Short mmCIF file of C-alpha atoms in Angstrom, two decimals:
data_model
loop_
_atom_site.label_atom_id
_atom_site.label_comp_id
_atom_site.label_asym_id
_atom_site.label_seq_id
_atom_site.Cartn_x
_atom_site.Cartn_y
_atom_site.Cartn_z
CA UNK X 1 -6.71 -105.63 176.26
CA UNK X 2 -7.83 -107.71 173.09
CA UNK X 3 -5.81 -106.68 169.88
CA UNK X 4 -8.49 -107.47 167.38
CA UNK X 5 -12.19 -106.98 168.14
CA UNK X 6 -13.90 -110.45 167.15
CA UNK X 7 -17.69 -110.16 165.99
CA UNK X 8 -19.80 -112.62 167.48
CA UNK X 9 -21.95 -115.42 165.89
CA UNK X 10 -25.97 -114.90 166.12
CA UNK X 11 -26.77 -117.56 166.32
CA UNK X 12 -25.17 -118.36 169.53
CA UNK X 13 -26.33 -115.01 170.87
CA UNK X 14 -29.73 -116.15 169.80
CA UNK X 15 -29.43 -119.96 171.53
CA UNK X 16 -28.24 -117.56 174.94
CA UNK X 17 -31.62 -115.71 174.82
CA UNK X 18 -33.90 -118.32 173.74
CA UNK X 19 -34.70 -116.72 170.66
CA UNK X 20 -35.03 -119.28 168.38
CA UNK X 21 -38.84 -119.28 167.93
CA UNK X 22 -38.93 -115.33 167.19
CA UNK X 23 -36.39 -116.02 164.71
CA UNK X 24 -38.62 -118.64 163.05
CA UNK X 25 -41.52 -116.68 163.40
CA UNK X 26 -39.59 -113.63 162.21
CA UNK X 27 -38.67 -115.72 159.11
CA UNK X 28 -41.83 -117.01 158.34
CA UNK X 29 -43.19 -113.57 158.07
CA UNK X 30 -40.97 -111.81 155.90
CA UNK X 31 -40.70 -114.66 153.92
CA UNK X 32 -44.34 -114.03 153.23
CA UNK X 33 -43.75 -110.33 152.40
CA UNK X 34 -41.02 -111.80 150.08
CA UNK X 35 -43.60 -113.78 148.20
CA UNK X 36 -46.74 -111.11 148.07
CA UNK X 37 -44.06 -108.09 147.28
CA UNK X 38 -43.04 -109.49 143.64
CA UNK X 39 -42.42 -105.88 142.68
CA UNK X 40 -42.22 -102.55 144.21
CA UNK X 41 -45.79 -101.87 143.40
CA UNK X 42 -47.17 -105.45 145.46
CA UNK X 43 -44.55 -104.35 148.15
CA UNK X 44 -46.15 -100.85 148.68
CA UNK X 45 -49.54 -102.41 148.68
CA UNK X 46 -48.46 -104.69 151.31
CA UNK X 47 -46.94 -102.15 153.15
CA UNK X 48 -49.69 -99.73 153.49
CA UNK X 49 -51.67 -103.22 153.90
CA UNK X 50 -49.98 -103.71 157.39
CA UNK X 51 -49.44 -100.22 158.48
CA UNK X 52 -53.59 -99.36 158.27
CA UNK X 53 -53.57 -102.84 160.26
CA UNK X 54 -51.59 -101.07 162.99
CA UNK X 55 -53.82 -97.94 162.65
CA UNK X 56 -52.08 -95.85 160.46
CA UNK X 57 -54.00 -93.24 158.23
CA UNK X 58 -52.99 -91.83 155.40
CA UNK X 59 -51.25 -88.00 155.24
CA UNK X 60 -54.51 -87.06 152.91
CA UNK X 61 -56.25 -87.91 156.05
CA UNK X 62 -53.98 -85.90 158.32
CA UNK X 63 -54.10 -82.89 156.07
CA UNK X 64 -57.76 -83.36 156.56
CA UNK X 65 -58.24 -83.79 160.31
CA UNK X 66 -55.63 -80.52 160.41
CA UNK X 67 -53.65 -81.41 162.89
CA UNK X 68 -50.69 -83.85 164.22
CA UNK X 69 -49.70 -84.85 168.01
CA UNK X 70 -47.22 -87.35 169.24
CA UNK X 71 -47.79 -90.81 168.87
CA UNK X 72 -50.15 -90.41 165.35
CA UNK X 73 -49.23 -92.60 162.79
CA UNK X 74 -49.01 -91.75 159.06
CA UNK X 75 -48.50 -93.01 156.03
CA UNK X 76 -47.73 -91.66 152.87
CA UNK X 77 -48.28 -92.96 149.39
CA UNK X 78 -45.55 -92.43 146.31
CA UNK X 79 -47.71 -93.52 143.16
CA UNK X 80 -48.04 -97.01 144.57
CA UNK X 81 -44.55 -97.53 144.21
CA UNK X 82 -43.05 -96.04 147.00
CA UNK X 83 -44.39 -95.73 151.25
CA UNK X 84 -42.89 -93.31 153.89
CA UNK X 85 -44.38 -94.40 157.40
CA UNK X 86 -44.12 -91.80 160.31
CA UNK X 87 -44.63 -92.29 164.09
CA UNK X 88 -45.21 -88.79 165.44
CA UNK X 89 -42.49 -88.30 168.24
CA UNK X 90 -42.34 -86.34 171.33
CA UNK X 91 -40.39 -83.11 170.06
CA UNK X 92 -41.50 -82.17 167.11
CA UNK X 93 -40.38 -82.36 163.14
CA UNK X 94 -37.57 -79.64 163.03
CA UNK X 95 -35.49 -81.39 166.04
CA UNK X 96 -35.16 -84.23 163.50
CA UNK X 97 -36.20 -87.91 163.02
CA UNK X 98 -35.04 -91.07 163.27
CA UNK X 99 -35.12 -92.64 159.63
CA UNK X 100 -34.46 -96.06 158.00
CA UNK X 101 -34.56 -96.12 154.79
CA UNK X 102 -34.41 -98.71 152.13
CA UNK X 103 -35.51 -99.67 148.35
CA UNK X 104 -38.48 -102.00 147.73
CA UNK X 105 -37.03 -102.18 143.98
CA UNK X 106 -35.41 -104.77 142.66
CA UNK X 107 -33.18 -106.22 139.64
CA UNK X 108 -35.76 -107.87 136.94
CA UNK X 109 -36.69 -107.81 133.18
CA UNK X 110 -38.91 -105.28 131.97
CA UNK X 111 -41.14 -105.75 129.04
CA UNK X 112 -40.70 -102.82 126.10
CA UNK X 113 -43.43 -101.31 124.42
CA UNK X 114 -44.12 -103.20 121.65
CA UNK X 115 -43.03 -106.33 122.72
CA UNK X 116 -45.00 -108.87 121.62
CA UNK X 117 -43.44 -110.99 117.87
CA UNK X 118 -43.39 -114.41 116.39
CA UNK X 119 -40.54 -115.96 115.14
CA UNK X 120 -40.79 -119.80 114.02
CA UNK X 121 -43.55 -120.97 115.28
CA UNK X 122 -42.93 -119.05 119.14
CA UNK X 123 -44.20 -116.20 120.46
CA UNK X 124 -42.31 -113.80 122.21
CA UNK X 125 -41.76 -110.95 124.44
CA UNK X 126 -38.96 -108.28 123.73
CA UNK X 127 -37.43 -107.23 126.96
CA UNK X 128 -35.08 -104.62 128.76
CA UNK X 129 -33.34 -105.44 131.91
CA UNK X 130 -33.44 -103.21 135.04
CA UNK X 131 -30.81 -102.81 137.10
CA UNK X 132 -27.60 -104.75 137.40
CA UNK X 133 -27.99 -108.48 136.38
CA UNK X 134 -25.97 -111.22 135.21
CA UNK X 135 -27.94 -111.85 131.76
CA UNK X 136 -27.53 -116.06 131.78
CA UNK X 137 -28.48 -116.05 135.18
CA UNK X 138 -32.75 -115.58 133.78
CA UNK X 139 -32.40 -117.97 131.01
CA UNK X 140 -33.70 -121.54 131.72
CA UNK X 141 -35.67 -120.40 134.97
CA UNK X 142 -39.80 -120.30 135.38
CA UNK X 143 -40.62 -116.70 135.50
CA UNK X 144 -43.84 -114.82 136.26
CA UNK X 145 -45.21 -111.81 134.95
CA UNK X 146 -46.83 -109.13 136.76
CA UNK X 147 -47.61 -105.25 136.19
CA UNK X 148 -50.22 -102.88 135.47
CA UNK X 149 -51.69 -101.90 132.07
CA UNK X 150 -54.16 -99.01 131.48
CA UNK X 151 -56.42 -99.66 129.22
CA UNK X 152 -57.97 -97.38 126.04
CA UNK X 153 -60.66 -96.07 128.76
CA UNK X 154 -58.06 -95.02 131.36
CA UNK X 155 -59.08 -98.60 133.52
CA UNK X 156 -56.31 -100.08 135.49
CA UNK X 157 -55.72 -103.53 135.14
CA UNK X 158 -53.15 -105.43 137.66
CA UNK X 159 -51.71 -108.31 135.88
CA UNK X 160 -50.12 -111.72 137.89
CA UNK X 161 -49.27 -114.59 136.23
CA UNK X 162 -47.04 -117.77 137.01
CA UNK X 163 -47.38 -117.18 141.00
CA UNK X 164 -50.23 -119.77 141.57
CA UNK X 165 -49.51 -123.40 140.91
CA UNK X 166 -52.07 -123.63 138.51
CA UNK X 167 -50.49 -120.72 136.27
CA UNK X 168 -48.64 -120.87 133.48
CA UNK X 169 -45.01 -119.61 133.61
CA UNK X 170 -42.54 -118.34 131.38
CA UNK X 171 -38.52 -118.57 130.42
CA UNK X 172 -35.93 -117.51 128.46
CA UNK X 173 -34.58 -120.15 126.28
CA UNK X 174 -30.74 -120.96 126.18
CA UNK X 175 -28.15 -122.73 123.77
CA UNK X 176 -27.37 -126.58 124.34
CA UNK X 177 -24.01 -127.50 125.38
CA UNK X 178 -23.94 -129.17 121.86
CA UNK X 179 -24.12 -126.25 119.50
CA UNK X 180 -22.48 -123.70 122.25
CA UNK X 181 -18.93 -123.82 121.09
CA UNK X 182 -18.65 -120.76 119.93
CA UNK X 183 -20.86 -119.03 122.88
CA UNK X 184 -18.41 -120.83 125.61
CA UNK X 185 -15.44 -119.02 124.11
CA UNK X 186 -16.98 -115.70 124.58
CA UNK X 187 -16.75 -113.50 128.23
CA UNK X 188 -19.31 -114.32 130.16
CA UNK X 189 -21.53 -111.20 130.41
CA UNK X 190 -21.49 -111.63 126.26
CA UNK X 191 -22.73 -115.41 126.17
CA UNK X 192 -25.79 -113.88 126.74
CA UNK X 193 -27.69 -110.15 125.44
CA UNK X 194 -29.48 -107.79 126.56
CA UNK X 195 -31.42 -108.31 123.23
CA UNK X 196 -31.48 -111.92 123.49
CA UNK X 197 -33.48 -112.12 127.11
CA UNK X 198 -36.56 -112.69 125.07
CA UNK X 199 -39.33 -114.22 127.02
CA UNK X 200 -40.85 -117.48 125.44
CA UNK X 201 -44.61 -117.17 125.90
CA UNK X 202 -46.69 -119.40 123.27
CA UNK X 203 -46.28 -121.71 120.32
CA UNK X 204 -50.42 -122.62 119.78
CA UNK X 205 -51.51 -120.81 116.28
CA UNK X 206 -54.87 -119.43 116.51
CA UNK X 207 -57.32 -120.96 113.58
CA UNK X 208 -57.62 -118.92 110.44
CA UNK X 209 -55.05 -116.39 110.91
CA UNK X 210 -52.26 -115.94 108.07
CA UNK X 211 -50.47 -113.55 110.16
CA UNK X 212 -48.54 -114.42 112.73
CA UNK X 213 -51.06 -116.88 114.64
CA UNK X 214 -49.23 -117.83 117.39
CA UNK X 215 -49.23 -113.94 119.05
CA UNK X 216 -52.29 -113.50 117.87
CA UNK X 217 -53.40 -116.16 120.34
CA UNK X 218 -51.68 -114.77 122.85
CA UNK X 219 -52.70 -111.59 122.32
CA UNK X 220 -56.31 -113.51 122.69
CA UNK X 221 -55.93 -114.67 125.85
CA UNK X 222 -54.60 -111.22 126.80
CA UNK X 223 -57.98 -109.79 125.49
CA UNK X 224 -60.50 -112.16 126.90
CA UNK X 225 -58.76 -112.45 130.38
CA UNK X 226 -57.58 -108.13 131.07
CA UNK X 227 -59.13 -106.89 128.04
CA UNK X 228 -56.11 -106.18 126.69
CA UNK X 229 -55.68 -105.06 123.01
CA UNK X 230 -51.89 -105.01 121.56
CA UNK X 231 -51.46 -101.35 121.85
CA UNK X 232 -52.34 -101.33 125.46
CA UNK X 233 -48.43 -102.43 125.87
CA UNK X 234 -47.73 -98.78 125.19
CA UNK X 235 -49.48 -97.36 128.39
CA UNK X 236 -48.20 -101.00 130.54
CA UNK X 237 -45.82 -101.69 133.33
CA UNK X 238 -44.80 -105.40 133.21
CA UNK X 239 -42.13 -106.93 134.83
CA UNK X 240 -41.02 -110.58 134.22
CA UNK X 241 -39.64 -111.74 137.88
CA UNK X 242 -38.86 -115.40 139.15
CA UNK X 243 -41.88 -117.50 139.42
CA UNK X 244 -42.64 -119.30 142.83
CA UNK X 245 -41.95 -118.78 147.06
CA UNK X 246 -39.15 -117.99 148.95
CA UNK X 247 -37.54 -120.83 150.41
CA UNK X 248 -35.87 -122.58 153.77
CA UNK X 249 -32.20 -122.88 153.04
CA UNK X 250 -30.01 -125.82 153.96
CA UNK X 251 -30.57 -128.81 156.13
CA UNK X 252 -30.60 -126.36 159.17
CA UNK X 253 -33.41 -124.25 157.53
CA UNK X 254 -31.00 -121.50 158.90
CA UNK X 255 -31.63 -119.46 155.58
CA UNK X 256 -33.37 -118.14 153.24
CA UNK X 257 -33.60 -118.66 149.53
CA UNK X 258 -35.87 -115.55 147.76
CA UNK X 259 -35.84 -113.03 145.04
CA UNK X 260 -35.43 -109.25 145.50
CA UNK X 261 -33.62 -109.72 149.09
CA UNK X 262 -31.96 -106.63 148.20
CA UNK X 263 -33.57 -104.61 149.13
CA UNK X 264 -36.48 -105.91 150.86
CA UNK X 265 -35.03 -107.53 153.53
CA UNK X 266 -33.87 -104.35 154.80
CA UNK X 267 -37.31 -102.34 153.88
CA UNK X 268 -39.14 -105.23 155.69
CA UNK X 269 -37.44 -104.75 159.15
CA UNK X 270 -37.39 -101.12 159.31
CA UNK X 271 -41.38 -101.75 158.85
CA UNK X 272 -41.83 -104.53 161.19
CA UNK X 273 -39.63 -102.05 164.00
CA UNK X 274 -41.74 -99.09 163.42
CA UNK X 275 -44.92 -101.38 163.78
CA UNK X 276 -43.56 -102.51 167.01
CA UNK X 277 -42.72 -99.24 168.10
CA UNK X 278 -44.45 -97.24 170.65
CA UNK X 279 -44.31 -93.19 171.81
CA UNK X 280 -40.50 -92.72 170.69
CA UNK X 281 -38.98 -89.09 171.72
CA UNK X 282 -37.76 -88.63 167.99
CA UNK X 283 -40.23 -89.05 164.60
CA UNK X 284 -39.46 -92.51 164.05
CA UNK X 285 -40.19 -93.36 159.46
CA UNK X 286 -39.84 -96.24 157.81
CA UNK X 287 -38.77 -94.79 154.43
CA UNK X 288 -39.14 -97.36 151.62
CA UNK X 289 -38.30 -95.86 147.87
CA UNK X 290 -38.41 -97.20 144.23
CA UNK X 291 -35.79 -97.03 141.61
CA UNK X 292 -32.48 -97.22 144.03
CA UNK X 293 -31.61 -100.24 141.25
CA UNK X 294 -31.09 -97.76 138.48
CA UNK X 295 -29.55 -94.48 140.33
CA UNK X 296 -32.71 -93.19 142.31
CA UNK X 297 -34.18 -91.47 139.80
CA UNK X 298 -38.02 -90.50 138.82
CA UNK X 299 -40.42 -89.19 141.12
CA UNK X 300 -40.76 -92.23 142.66
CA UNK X 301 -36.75 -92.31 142.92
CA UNK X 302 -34.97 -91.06 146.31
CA UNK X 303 -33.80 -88.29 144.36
CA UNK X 304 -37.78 -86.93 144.04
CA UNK X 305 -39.09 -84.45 146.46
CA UNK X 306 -41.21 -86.59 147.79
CA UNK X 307 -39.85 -87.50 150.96
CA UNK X 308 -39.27 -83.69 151.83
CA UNK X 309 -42.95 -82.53 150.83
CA UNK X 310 -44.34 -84.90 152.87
CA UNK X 311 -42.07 -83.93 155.56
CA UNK X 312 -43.26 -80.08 154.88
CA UNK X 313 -46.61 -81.07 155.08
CA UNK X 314 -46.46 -82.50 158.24
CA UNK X 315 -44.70 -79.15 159.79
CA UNK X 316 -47.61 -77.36 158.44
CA UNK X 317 -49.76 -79.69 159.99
CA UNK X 318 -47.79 -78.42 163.14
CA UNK X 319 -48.20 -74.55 162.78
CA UNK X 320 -46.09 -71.81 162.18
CA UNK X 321 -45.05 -73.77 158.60
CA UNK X 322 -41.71 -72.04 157.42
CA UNK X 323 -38.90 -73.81 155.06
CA UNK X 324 -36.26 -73.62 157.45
CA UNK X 325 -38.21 -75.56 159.31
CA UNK X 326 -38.23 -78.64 156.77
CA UNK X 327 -34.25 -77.87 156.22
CA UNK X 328 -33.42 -77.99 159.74
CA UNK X 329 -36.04 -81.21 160.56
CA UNK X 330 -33.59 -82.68 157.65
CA UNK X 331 -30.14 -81.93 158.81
CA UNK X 332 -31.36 -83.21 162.44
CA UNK X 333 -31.90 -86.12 161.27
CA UNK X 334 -30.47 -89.11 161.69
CA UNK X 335 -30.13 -92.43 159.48
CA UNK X 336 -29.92 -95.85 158.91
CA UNK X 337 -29.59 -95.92 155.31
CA UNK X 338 -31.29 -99.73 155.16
CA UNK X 339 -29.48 -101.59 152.47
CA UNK X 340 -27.70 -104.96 152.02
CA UNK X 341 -23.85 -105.67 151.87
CA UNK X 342 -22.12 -108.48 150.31
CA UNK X 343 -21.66 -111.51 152.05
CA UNK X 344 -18.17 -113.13 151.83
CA UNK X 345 -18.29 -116.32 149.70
CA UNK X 346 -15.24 -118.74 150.20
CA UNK X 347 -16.16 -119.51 146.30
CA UNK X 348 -14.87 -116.28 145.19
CA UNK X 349 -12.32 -115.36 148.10
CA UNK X 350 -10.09 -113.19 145.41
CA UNK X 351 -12.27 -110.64 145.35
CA UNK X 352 -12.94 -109.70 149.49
CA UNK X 353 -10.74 -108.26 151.89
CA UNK X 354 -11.55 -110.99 154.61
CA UNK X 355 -10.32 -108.75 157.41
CA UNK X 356 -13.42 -106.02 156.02
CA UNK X 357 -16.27 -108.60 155.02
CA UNK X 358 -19.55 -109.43 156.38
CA UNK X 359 -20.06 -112.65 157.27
CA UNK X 360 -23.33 -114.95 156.83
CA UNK X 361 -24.99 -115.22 160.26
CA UNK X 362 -22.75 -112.66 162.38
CA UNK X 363 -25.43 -110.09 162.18
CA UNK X 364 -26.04 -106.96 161.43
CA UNK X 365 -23.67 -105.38 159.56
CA UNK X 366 -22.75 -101.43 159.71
CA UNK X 367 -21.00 -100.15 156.19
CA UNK X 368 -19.40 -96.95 156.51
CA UNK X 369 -18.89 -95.93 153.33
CA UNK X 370 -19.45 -97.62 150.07
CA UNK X 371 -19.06 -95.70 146.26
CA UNK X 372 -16.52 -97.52 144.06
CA UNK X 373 -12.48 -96.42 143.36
CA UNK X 374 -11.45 -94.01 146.35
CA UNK X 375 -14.78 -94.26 147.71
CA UNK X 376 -16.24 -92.41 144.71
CA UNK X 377 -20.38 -91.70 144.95
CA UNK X 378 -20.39 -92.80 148.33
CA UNK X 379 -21.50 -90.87 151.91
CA UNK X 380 -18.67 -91.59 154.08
CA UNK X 381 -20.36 -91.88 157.84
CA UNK X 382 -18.49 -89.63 160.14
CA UNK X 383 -16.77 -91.43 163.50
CA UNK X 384 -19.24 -89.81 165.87
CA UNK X 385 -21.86 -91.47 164.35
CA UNK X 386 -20.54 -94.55 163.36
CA UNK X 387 -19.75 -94.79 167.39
CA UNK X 388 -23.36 -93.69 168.12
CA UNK X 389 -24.93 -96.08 166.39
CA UNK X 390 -22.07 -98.75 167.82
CA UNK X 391 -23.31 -98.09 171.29
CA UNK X 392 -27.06 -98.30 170.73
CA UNK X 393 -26.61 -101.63 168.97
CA UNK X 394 -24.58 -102.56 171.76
CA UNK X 395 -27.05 -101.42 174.73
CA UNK X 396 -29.75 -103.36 172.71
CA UNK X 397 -27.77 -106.41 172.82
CA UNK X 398 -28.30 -106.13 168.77
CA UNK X 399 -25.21 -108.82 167.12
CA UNK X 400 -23.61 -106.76 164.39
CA UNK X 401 -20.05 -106.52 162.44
CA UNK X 402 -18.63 -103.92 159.90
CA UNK X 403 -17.92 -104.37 156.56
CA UNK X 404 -16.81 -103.00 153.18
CA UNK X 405 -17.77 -103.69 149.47
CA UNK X 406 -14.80 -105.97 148.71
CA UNK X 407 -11.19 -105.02 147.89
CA UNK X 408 -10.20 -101.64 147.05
CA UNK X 409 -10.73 -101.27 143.40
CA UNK X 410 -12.36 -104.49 142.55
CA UNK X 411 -15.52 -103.14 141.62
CA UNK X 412 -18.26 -100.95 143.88
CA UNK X 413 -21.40 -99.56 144.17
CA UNK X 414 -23.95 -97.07 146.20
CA UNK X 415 -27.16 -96.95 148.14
CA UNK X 416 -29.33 -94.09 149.00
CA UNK X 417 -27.21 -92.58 151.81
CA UNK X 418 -25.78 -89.94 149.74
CA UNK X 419 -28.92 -88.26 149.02
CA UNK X 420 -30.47 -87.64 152.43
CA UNK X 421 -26.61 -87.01 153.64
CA UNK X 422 -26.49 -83.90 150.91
CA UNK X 423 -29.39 -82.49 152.68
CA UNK X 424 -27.72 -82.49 156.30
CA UNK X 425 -28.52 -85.70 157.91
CA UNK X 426 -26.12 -88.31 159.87
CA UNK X 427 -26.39 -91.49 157.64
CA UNK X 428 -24.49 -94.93 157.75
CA UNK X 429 -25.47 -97.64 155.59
CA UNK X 430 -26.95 -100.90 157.95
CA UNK X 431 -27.84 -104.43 156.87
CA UNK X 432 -27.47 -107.62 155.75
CA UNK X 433 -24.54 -109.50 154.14
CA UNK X 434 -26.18 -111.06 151.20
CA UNK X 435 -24.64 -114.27 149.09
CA UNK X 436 -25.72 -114.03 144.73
CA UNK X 437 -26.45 -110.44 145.52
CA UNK X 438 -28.29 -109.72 142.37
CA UNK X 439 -29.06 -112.95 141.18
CA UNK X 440 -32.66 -114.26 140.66
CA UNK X 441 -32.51 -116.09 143.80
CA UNK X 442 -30.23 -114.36 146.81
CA UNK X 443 -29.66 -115.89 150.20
CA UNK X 444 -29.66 -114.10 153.65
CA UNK X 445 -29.12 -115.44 157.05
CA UNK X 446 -32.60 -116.28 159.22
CA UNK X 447 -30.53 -114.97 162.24
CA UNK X 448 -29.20 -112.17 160.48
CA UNK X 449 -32.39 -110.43 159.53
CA UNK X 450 -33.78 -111.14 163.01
CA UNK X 451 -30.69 -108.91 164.23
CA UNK X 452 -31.84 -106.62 161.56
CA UNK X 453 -34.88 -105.65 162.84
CA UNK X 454 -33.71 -105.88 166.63
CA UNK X 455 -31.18 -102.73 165.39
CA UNK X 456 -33.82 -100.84 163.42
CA UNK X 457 -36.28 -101.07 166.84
CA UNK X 458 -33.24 -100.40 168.98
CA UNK X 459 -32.62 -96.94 166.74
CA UNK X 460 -35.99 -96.34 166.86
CA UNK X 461 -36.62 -96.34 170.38
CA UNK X 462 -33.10 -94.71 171.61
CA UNK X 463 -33.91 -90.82 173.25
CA UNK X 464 -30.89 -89.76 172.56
#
């Protein structure tokens, strides 16, 4: 009898099965969703992009044909900011589903409605950050702009700009080491504000203009190239992310160098395993949600109703439509609550419990609770289905470990477990460690998300 369970490596588990080329191949894909899904708006459209590729219809369209059998597959829409995809099981709705569920949002700068000002010479953009960053971490990086802004005649106009290698890009400037004396002797989340993550964006005046020429030309090239006029900024969503393509890491290209990892790693392989799944016994979704950075609020939020009406509508679809029937369908169910954990980093080893971390390239990883200070905010997986999901990872052959969010009162944080564990369902958080969690550019483990999405098909499939 071993004293100490010892998580395997993936990698070796990967050399065993000759799995190397579906973990490139694996990569290469989501690195590709990485690039195309900028924000949670591009990563719905892609989303819906490859589920009507695997013949999904939308729920308008199931409403419409008024029905729904097994093995139908349905998407449904949140505002463009948010996709639930359903495979139609075997027993139906109120016996419960098998859900994994992530966020397709991620930490960024958002512009603020009247944004736009010149101050010597530069133009600018007036910002507010979304979700928890580390403020110097955006200054002195390209950055690229993207969004949606209504126009005065209601037409919606997407905006991109610094992806292509012919774009422009922007950045937020920083102090030289010079004249930073007095910044270095501040704490570090003060060297830089919230009010000081002002995106550069122009320093050409435009000819014959007193007033400050230099927006005014941008403000131009707004005009002539969306038809933008200055108080269009009031009806816009634009978000200022890092400019450029997810990237090979290391001289073993074992992983991966991208923005918005978290959550979209996660949200990418609980597509990619519903795609790939066929006739399951259980209503298999691939829930993906919006604003999980800033406490799943909104309508697009996890906290809206709209996971639950579309739910409801699909009982209807069934006959015999009661709300019990949509409570029960929820406390059957069971979840994978799809969201990163934090990788151990030897660079920062005070802050983990090394026994309780999650290592880069041992896998999946299964977090039983998270919250912060006595577990506070967090779901707390019970032992019978922490086990459960232990065995079907284990049947599958699926390389995973446990972890925790480092030591006990160090810090913490939450996912969206809680909220489909206060309506009855059996959640545990599962996914990837993550190193810079946060950060404009996060890293992952190749073999790690492979595992990833070798669980989320594993739960998928199971008929228990």
């Amino acid at each position: 009898m071993k004293l100490k369970h010892e998580f395997k490596n993936a990698w070796g588990v990967i050399r065993e099965n000759n799995a190397m080329e579906q973990v490139n191949n694996y990569s290469k894909e989501y690195m590709n969703f990485l690039d195309v899904g900028k924000t949670e708006r591009t990563s719905a459209k892609e989303i819906i992009r490859l589920a009507k590729e695997h013949g999904y219809i939308s729920i308008e369209e199931a409403i419409n044909n008024k029905s729904v059998k097994p093995g139908d597959k349905i998407y449904a829409n949140n505002k463009d900011k948010g996709v639930a995809l359903f495979l139609i099981g075997e027993k139906n709705l109120e016996s419960g589903m098998k859900i994994v569920g992530g966020h397709i949002d991620a930490p960024r700068i958002d512009l603020k409605a009247n944004p736009l000002y010149e101050d010597a010479n530069l133009g600018f953009f007036k910002t507010h950050y979304y979700g928890g960053i580390k403020k110097y971490q955006w200054t002195a990086l390209p950055l690229a702009m993207h969004g949606v802004v209504i126009l005065q005649d209601g037409k919606k106009v997407d905006i991109s700009i610094g992806e292509d290698h012919s774009d422009p890009v922007f950045c937020i400037t920083d102090l030289l080491p010079h004249l930073a004396a007095d910044q270095s002797q501040k704490k570090l989340a003060e060297g830089i504000t919230g009010e000081g993550l002002n995106i550069l964006i122009g320093s050409q005046p435009s000819e014959g203009v007193d007033k400050d020429p230099v927006a005014y030309h941008v403000l131009k090239i707004l005009n002539e190239k969306y038809g933008m006029v200055e108080e269009d900024f009031l009806s816009a969503e634009i978000e200022i992310v890092p400019a450029g393509c997810s990237r090979e890491l290391g001289l073993d290209r074992s992983m991966i160098l991208g923005y918005g990892q978290d959550d979209r790693s996660c949200s990418y392989a609980a597509v990619k395993a519903i795609l790939q799944t066929e006739s399951p016994k259980y209503t298999a979704v691939a829930l993906c949600v919006d604003k999980e950075e800033i406490g799943s609020n909104g309508n697009t939020g996890m906290k809206s109703r709209f996971f639950e009406n579309t739910v409801a509508e699909l009982i209807a679809l069934e006959g015999n439509y009661n709300d019990l029937k949509v409570r029960r369908a929820m406390a059957n169910s069971k979840v994978l609550s799809a969201d990163v954990a934090v990788g151990y980093d030897p660079n920062f080893p005070e802050v983990y419990d090394k026994r309780n971390s999650a290592f880069i390239g041992n896998g999946l990883v299964l977090c039983k609770y998270t919250g912060s200070r006595g577990k506070g905010g967090c779901n707390d997986a019970n032992a019978e289905f922490n086990a459960e999901v232990r065995r079907i990872f284990n049947e599958a052959n699926v390389v995973w470990q446990t972890a925790e969010l480092g030591k006990v009162d160090q810090g913490g944080g939450g996912t969206i477990a809680y909220i489909l564990a206060e309506l009855g369902a059996e959640v545990i958080d599962c996914g990837v460690a993550v190193l810079s969690m946060h950060a404009p550019y996060e890293v992952v483990s190749k073999a790690d998300v492979y595992e990833m999405y070798k669980g989320y098909k594993a739960f998928f499939n199971i008929n228990k």
